Amino acid sequence: MAQKVFGERVLRKEDDRFLTGRGSYVADMLPPGTVYAVFVRSPYAHARIVRINTAKAAKLRGVLGVLTAQDLKDEVGSIFTAWTIPNSDLKTPPYYPLARDVVRYQGEAVAVVVAENPYLAEDARELVEVEYDPLPVVVDTEAAVKKGAPQVHGEAPGNVAFKWTLAGGDVDAVFREAEVVVSQRFVNQRLQPTALEPRAAIAQYEPGTKELTLFVTSQNPFVHRLILSLVLKHPEHLIRVVAPDVGGGFGSKIPCYPWEAVVCHLAMRFGRPVKWVEDRTENYVATTHGRDHVQYVDLAAKKDGTILGIKARVLANMGAYLSTAAPGIPTILFGFMVGGCYAIKAGRVEVTGVFSNTTPVDAYRGAGRPEALFLLERMVDILARKLTKDPAEIRRKNFIPPDKFPYPSAMGLTYDSGNYEPTLKKALAKVGYDRLRKEQAEARKKGKLMGIGLSAYVEICGLGPSSVVTSTGFAGGLWGGSTVRVHPTGKATVYTGGHPHGQGEETTFAQIVAQELGIPVADIEVVHGDTKLTPYGQGTYGSRTTPVEGGSVALSARKVRDKARKIAAHLLEAREEDLDFADGKFFVRGSPKASKTIQEVAWAAYMAGSMPKDVEPILDATTFYDPSNFVFPFGCHVCVVDVDRDTGQVSIRRYVAVDDCGNQINPMIVEGQVHGGVLQGLAQAMLEQTVYDENGNLLTNSLLEYLVPTAMEAPNIETDSTVTPSPHNPIGVKGVGETGTIASSQAYVNAVCDAIGVDHIDMPITPEKVWRSLHKK
Ligand code: MCN
């Protein structure tokens, strides 16, 4: 195929509407007759609800209703978790849409007000009187599992939500064999996903057809539809979920939230469209949080730096309830990756999921993998320090060799393809590693502090083979679904089950089809996010959209090409085998003038006056593609920092990211994803941290207290790549949406610890922590 579109830096098609303010967001929608819902949320983190008096609020003119759990008891069921990890004694206490007798975190909803306009709704909320009887609160993860700690749920003694163990190889033997063991406790702090657009929903009910339509900020409209049909007991085929443009999600718009179900119920109850839009404070208390681990880690090695094995004991704070995907994150997505890119012989991970009086956690960019790669890459640096070896050397020595792929990891996965050393080599060359180490030695003599932090990673994404993910208790096959349809005039539409919300697949999926069919990118539209328009699909998360949904798109386009070839052969009176295809044209081999463009074939397929025998009219194809394995992108990042001895201020001098996500469809978009991802990981390392007081009040409940980085804190991120295609994926791609986040926190922490010569400082590394660490010595 002569013309190359796949692999080109095509400008993002979606940006025209985003940059001119023409995106279509739920908060901007206003169906005629819309009324507004606001939730009354508990100020207490743990309390018994003694009584709720709604009379005054309900009397306010313009208020349609004020509802409590009592009113919804038989109408809206409890929200359930969709990832029930086997062999873990998982406790799934009910998560009612409005709290029944007890509230278990600050911000849990106890009542909902519906009014003609949002101001009235707010006023009425003030009039709802709730009497609480406060109960003892537990926020801290380690405190929650101590004897005598306040109990969050009667059905989960000791606040234990589950216990899960993963072991591979003979762990005890490698620790016996070890010449050196290093140990460290890490806190991977809780974070608050901060998508530009908070969550929003509008539900509409059509009594004539009984169709319920929900416009919602979702990463996976079909998952919402399925859960809502069960929770509301409304038939699935009569629910339409539309997720229009969504202003970022980072994992927090995967879950189906109780309040989305309530809004649906209200629309059916009052016969009016009902709208609910979070503000940032509601977003911070009521949208899921991420991370929140306490980890105790041991690494076994030989004196020459050979890593033998790893053990991690983890307490994972789940918050007050188990959100949609929550149990799978500190287990499946975490435990399998603790060996990273090293040829370790054995590993053991023991995870205890812990209930506490905090907002429930769920996926947050990287979801489990940042927590795994952080602990491993920190341990490698601690080992290097103990053995006084170069951290780059230790990594190089332990990489899985390129000829060992597909590689069966000690933790039980098969890494599809990899060649790790070139990413390290490229990153070190780009940053000028040897020169920097010399400069560092000189600077130290003068009392100046400069540090170099490395981070090598491999991660699991492109979820997944359905047989594997369902065997982990996940209630959903993770295949990809697409339809590619060429219209009579030769323009095309791609219908995908993915739901990009910032990632750029409206462009890259058009590139895939353009490459396969020779149709210009400008003539291809990508449709997503509407359960009534697209094939059933699983949505966008776990950097699965390109490998899985994109794989499906490529296969659909190839089916279309095969059908078009049949029609072209018929029109040209040639044999199919004698046709070549290039630049959107079928040629008869040897007589290039005898040709038909894909557009001519499309016209013929719709007119259908002269079709080959057994070929149906029109030109389209649908594919449901279930991959045979996950994909495993990898890379190496280097962070260089300068530390001010007097103030503890850290400044990033260089940040180099070398990533391998297999074939790249659009290198510009790939770089954009790496930039965003790296900054999100650096944000955890430098600034972000959820803080509760001992009573469970969320102190970081606005953007004044919760520090997200701005352009001022963002370093210049220098990117480069290597290309190791995935062997099993139809287009050789691996995901890249999370790699930056998975790699960057530890690169920064490694750099700071290297600069000041300590084993560890917990994130976020504030100037105060650095200063104290320097002055302790
Ligand atoms: N891509 C490519 N070549 C590859 C791999 C990817 O050109 N070899 C392109 C893709 O086609 C797509 C983008 O890179 O345009 C990211 O694709 P992919 O890695 O498949 O990730 P997903 O689309 O599945 O996105 C999910 C991922 C996750 S899990 C989070 S969280 C995240 C992220 O993407 N949230 C984001 N990136 C985000 N970006 C934005 N702007 N907003 C979010 O909420």
PDB file of C-alpha atoms and ligand atoms in Angstrom, residues 6-7 12 14 195 219 246-252 254 363-367 369 459 461-462 499-509 511-512 539-548 660-673 676-677 680 731-739 741, ligand 1:
ATOM      1  CA  PHE A   6      -1.009   4.763   9.867  1.00  0.00           C
ATOM      2  CA  GLY A   7       2.020   6.137  11.716  1.00  0.00           C
ATOM      3  CA  ARG A  12      -6.779  15.468  15.778  1.00  0.00           C
ATOM      4  CA  GLU A  14     -11.978  16.182  17.311  1.00  0.00           C
ATOM      5  CA  ALA A 195     -11.176  15.578  35.373  1.00  0.00           C
ATOM      6  CA  GLN A 219     -16.337   5.975  30.026  1.00  0.00           C
ATOM      7  CA  VAL A 246     -16.708  13.764  28.165  1.00  0.00           C
ATOM      8  CA  GLY A 247     -14.118  16.134  29.580  1.00  0.00           C
ATOM      9  CA  GLY A 248     -11.681  13.564  30.935  1.00  0.00           C
ATOM     10  CA  GLY A 249     -12.283  10.636  33.220  1.00  0.00           C
ATOM     11  CA  PHE A 250      -8.949   9.084  34.230  1.00  0.00           C
ATOM     12  CA  GLY A 251     -10.854   6.060  35.505  1.00  0.00           C
ATOM     13  CA  SER A 252     -13.321   7.941  37.690  1.00  0.00           C
ATOM     14  CA  ILE A 254     -15.972   3.908  34.830  1.00  0.00           C
ATOM     15  CA  ALA A 363      -9.623   3.023  39.045  1.00  0.00           C
ATOM     16  CA  TYR A 364      -7.353   6.031  38.691  1.00  0.00           C
ATOM     17  CA  ARG A 365      -5.010   6.311  35.680  1.00  0.00           C
ATOM     18  CA  GLY A 366      -2.740   3.282  35.878  1.00  0.00           C
ATOM     19  CA  ALA A 367      -5.022   1.595  38.437  1.00  0.00           C
ATOM     20  CA  ARG A 369       0.129  -0.724  38.047  1.00  0.00           C
ATOM     21  CA  GLU A 459       2.733  -2.792  32.276  1.00  0.00           C
ATOM     22  CA  CYS A 461      -3.007  -3.296  29.349  1.00  0.00           C
ATOM     23  CA  GLY A 462      -5.245  -3.901  26.364  1.00  0.00           C
ATOM     24  CA  HIS A 499     -15.546   5.605  24.392  1.00  0.00           C
ATOM     25  CA  PRO A 500     -12.664   8.047  23.948  1.00  0.00           C
ATOM     26  CA  HIS A 501     -12.968  11.027  26.293  1.00  0.00           C
ATOM     27  CA  GLY A 502      -9.838  12.961  25.393  1.00  0.00           C
ATOM     28  CA  GLN A 503      -7.567  10.224  24.037  1.00  0.00           C
ATOM     29  CA  GLY A 504      -8.029  10.904  20.313  1.00  0.00           C
ATOM     30  CA  GLU A 505      -9.495   7.737  18.768  1.00  0.00           C
ATOM     31  CA  GLU A 506     -11.807   9.786  16.531  1.00  0.00           C
ATOM     32  CA  THR A 507      -8.570  10.442  14.649  1.00  0.00           C
ATOM     33  CA  THR A 508      -6.555   7.259  15.147  1.00  0.00           C
ATOM     34  CA  PHE A 509      -9.455   4.918  14.298  1.00  0.00           C
ATOM     35  CA  GLN A 511      -6.314   6.470  10.408  1.00  0.00           C
ATOM     36  CA  ILE A 512      -6.661   2.694  10.792  1.00  0.00           C
ATOM     37  CA  GLY A 539     -15.690   1.348  26.740  1.00  0.00           C
ATOM     38  CA  THR A 540     -12.389   3.062  27.356  1.00  0.00           C
ATOM     39  CA  TYR A 541     -10.099   2.263  30.285  1.00  0.00           C
ATOM     40  CA  GLY A 542      -7.043   0.125  31.013  1.00  0.00           C
ATOM     41  CA  SER A 543      -5.430   1.462  27.793  1.00  0.00           C
ATOM     42  CA  ARG A 544      -7.505  -1.124  25.990  1.00  0.00           C
ATOM     43  CA  THR A 545      -9.183   0.992  23.341  1.00  0.00           C
ATOM     44  CA  THR A 546      -6.452   0.932  20.721  1.00  0.00           C
ATOM     45  CA  PRO A 547      -5.267  -2.674  21.118  1.00  0.00           C
ATOM     46  CA  VAL A 548      -8.741  -4.178  21.496  1.00  0.00           C
ATOM     47  CA  ASP A 660       7.608   1.396  23.489  1.00  0.00           C
ATOM     48  CA  CYS A 661       3.931   0.957  22.697  1.00  0.00           C
ATOM     49  CA  GLY A 662       4.513  -1.180  19.627  1.00  0.00           C
ATOM     50  CA  ASN A 663       3.455   0.304  16.313  1.00  0.00           C
ATOM     51  CA  GLN A 664       2.288   3.878  16.761  1.00  0.00           C
ATOM     52  CA  ILE A 665      -0.801   4.930  14.828  1.00  0.00           C
ATOM     53  CA  ASN A 666      -0.230   8.619  15.496  1.00  0.00           C
ATOM     54  CA  PRO A 667       3.091   9.604  17.126  1.00  0.00           C
ATOM     55  CA  MET A 668       1.782  13.095  17.929  1.00  0.00           C
ATOM     56  CA  ILE A 669      -1.114  11.646  19.935  1.00  0.00           C
ATOM     57  CA  VAL A 670       1.216   9.112  21.556  1.00  0.00           C
ATOM     58  CA  GLU A 671       3.495  11.946  22.704  1.00  0.00           C
ATOM     59  CA  GLY A 672       0.475  13.852  24.015  1.00  0.00           C
ATOM     60  CA  GLN A 673      -0.606  10.828  26.035  1.00  0.00           C
ATOM     61  CA  GLY A 676      -0.295  13.971  30.179  1.00  0.00           C
ATOM     62  CA  GLY A 677       0.502  10.657  31.823  1.00  0.00           C
ATOM     63  CA  GLN A 680      -0.165  12.922  36.327  1.00  0.00           C
ATOM     64  CA  ILE A 731      -2.081  -3.942  14.051  1.00  0.00           C
ATOM     65  CA  GLY A 732       0.874  -4.644  16.357  1.00  0.00           C
ATOM     66  CA  VAL A 733      -0.092  -1.921  18.810  1.00  0.00           C
ATOM     67  CA  LYS A 734       0.121  -1.715  22.598  1.00  0.00           C
ATOM     68  CA  GLY A 735      -1.643   0.864  24.787  1.00  0.00           C
ATOM     69  CA  VAL A 736      -0.002   4.108  25.857  1.00  0.00           C
ATOM     70  CA  GLY A 737      -2.721   5.988  27.760  1.00  0.00           C
ATOM     71  CA  GLU A 738      -1.321   5.126  31.187  1.00  0.00           C
ATOM     72  CA  THR A 739       2.382   4.427  30.638  1.00  0.00           C
ATOM     73  CA  THR A 741       1.672   7.714  34.975  1.00  0.00           C
TER      74      THR A 741
HETATM   75  N1  MCN B   1      -2.245   5.338  20.275  1.00  0.00           N
HETATM   76  C1  MCN B   1      -1.501   5.268  19.112  1.00  0.00           C
HETATM   77  N2  MCN B   1      -0.629   4.228  18.951  1.00  0.00           N
HETATM   78  C2  MCN B   1      -0.469   3.274  19.913  1.00  0.00           C
HETATM   79  C3  MCN B   1      -1.215   3.349  21.099  1.00  0.00           C
HETATM   80  C4  MCN B   1      -2.126   4.394  21.249  1.00  0.00           C
HETATM   81  O1  MCN B   1      -1.620   6.142  18.255  1.00  0.00           O
HETATM   82  N3  MCN B   1       0.377   2.272  19.752  1.00  0.00           N
HETATM   83  C5  MCN B   1      -3.234   6.428  20.472  1.00  0.00           C
HETATM   84  C6  MCN B   1      -4.638   5.859  20.499  1.00  0.00           C
HETATM   85  O2  MCN B   1      -5.183   5.492  19.305  1.00  0.00           O
HETATM   86  C7  MCN B   1      -5.385   6.910  21.304  1.00  0.00           C
HETATM   87  C8  MCN B   1      -4.346   7.256  22.391  1.00  0.00           C
HETATM   88  O3  MCN B   1      -3.069   6.966  21.782  1.00  0.00           O
HETATM   89  O4  MCN B   1      -5.689   8.000  20.491  1.00  0.00           O
HETATM   90  C9  MCN B   1      -4.511   6.438  23.704  1.00  0.00           C
HETATM   91  O5  MCN B   1      -4.841   5.115  23.381  1.00  0.00           O
HETATM   92  P1  MCN B   1      -4.800   3.850  24.369  1.00  0.00           P
HETATM   93  O6  MCN B   1      -3.442   3.637  24.869  1.00  0.00           O
HETATM   94  O7  MCN B   1      -5.488   2.761  23.669  1.00  0.00           O
HETATM   95  O8  MCN B   1      -5.667   4.282  25.638  1.00  0.00           O
HETATM   96  P2  MCN B   1      -7.256   4.372  25.741  1.00  0.00           P
HETATM   97  O9  MCN B   1      -7.766   5.084  24.575  1.00  0.00           O
HETATM   98  O10 MCN B   1      -7.824   3.071  26.125  1.00  0.00           O
HETATM   99  O11 MCN B   1      -7.411   5.405  26.918  1.00  0.00           O
HETATM  100  C10 MCN B   1      -7.458   5.030  28.248  1.00  0.00           C
HETATM  101  C11 MCN B   1      -6.308   5.624  29.003  1.00  0.00           C
HETATM  102  C12 MCN B   1      -6.590   5.584  30.418  1.00  0.00           C
HETATM  103  S1  MCN B   1      -6.842   4.059  31.094  1.00  0.00           S
HETATM  104  C13 MCN B   1      -6.722   6.734  31.140  1.00  0.00           C
HETATM  105  S2  MCN B   1      -7.083   6.670  32.793  1.00  0.00           S
HETATM  106  C14 MCN B   1      -6.589   8.002  30.517  1.00  0.00           C
HETATM  107  C15 MCN B   1      -5.822   7.975  29.278  1.00  0.00           C
HETATM  108  O12 MCN B   1      -6.063   6.957  28.523  1.00  0.00           O
HETATM  109  N4  MCN B   1      -7.499   8.961  30.701  1.00  0.00           N
HETATM  110  C16 MCN B   1      -7.422  10.090  29.910  1.00  0.00           C
HETATM  111  N5  MCN B   1      -5.585   9.151  28.690  1.00  0.00           N
HETATM  112  C17 MCN B   1      -6.425  10.202  28.893  1.00  0.00           C
HETATM  113  N6  MCN B   1      -6.352  11.306  28.135  1.00  0.00           N
HETATM  114  C18 MCN B   1      -7.259  12.288  28.302  1.00  0.00           C
HETATM  115  N7  MCN B   1      -7.150  13.398  27.533  1.00  0.00           N
HETATM  116  N8  MCN B   1      -8.260  12.211  29.207  1.00  0.00           N
HETATM  117  C19 MCN B   1      -8.373  11.132  30.019  1.00  0.00           C
HETATM  118  O13 MCN B   1      -9.370  11.049  30.885  1.00  0.00           O
END
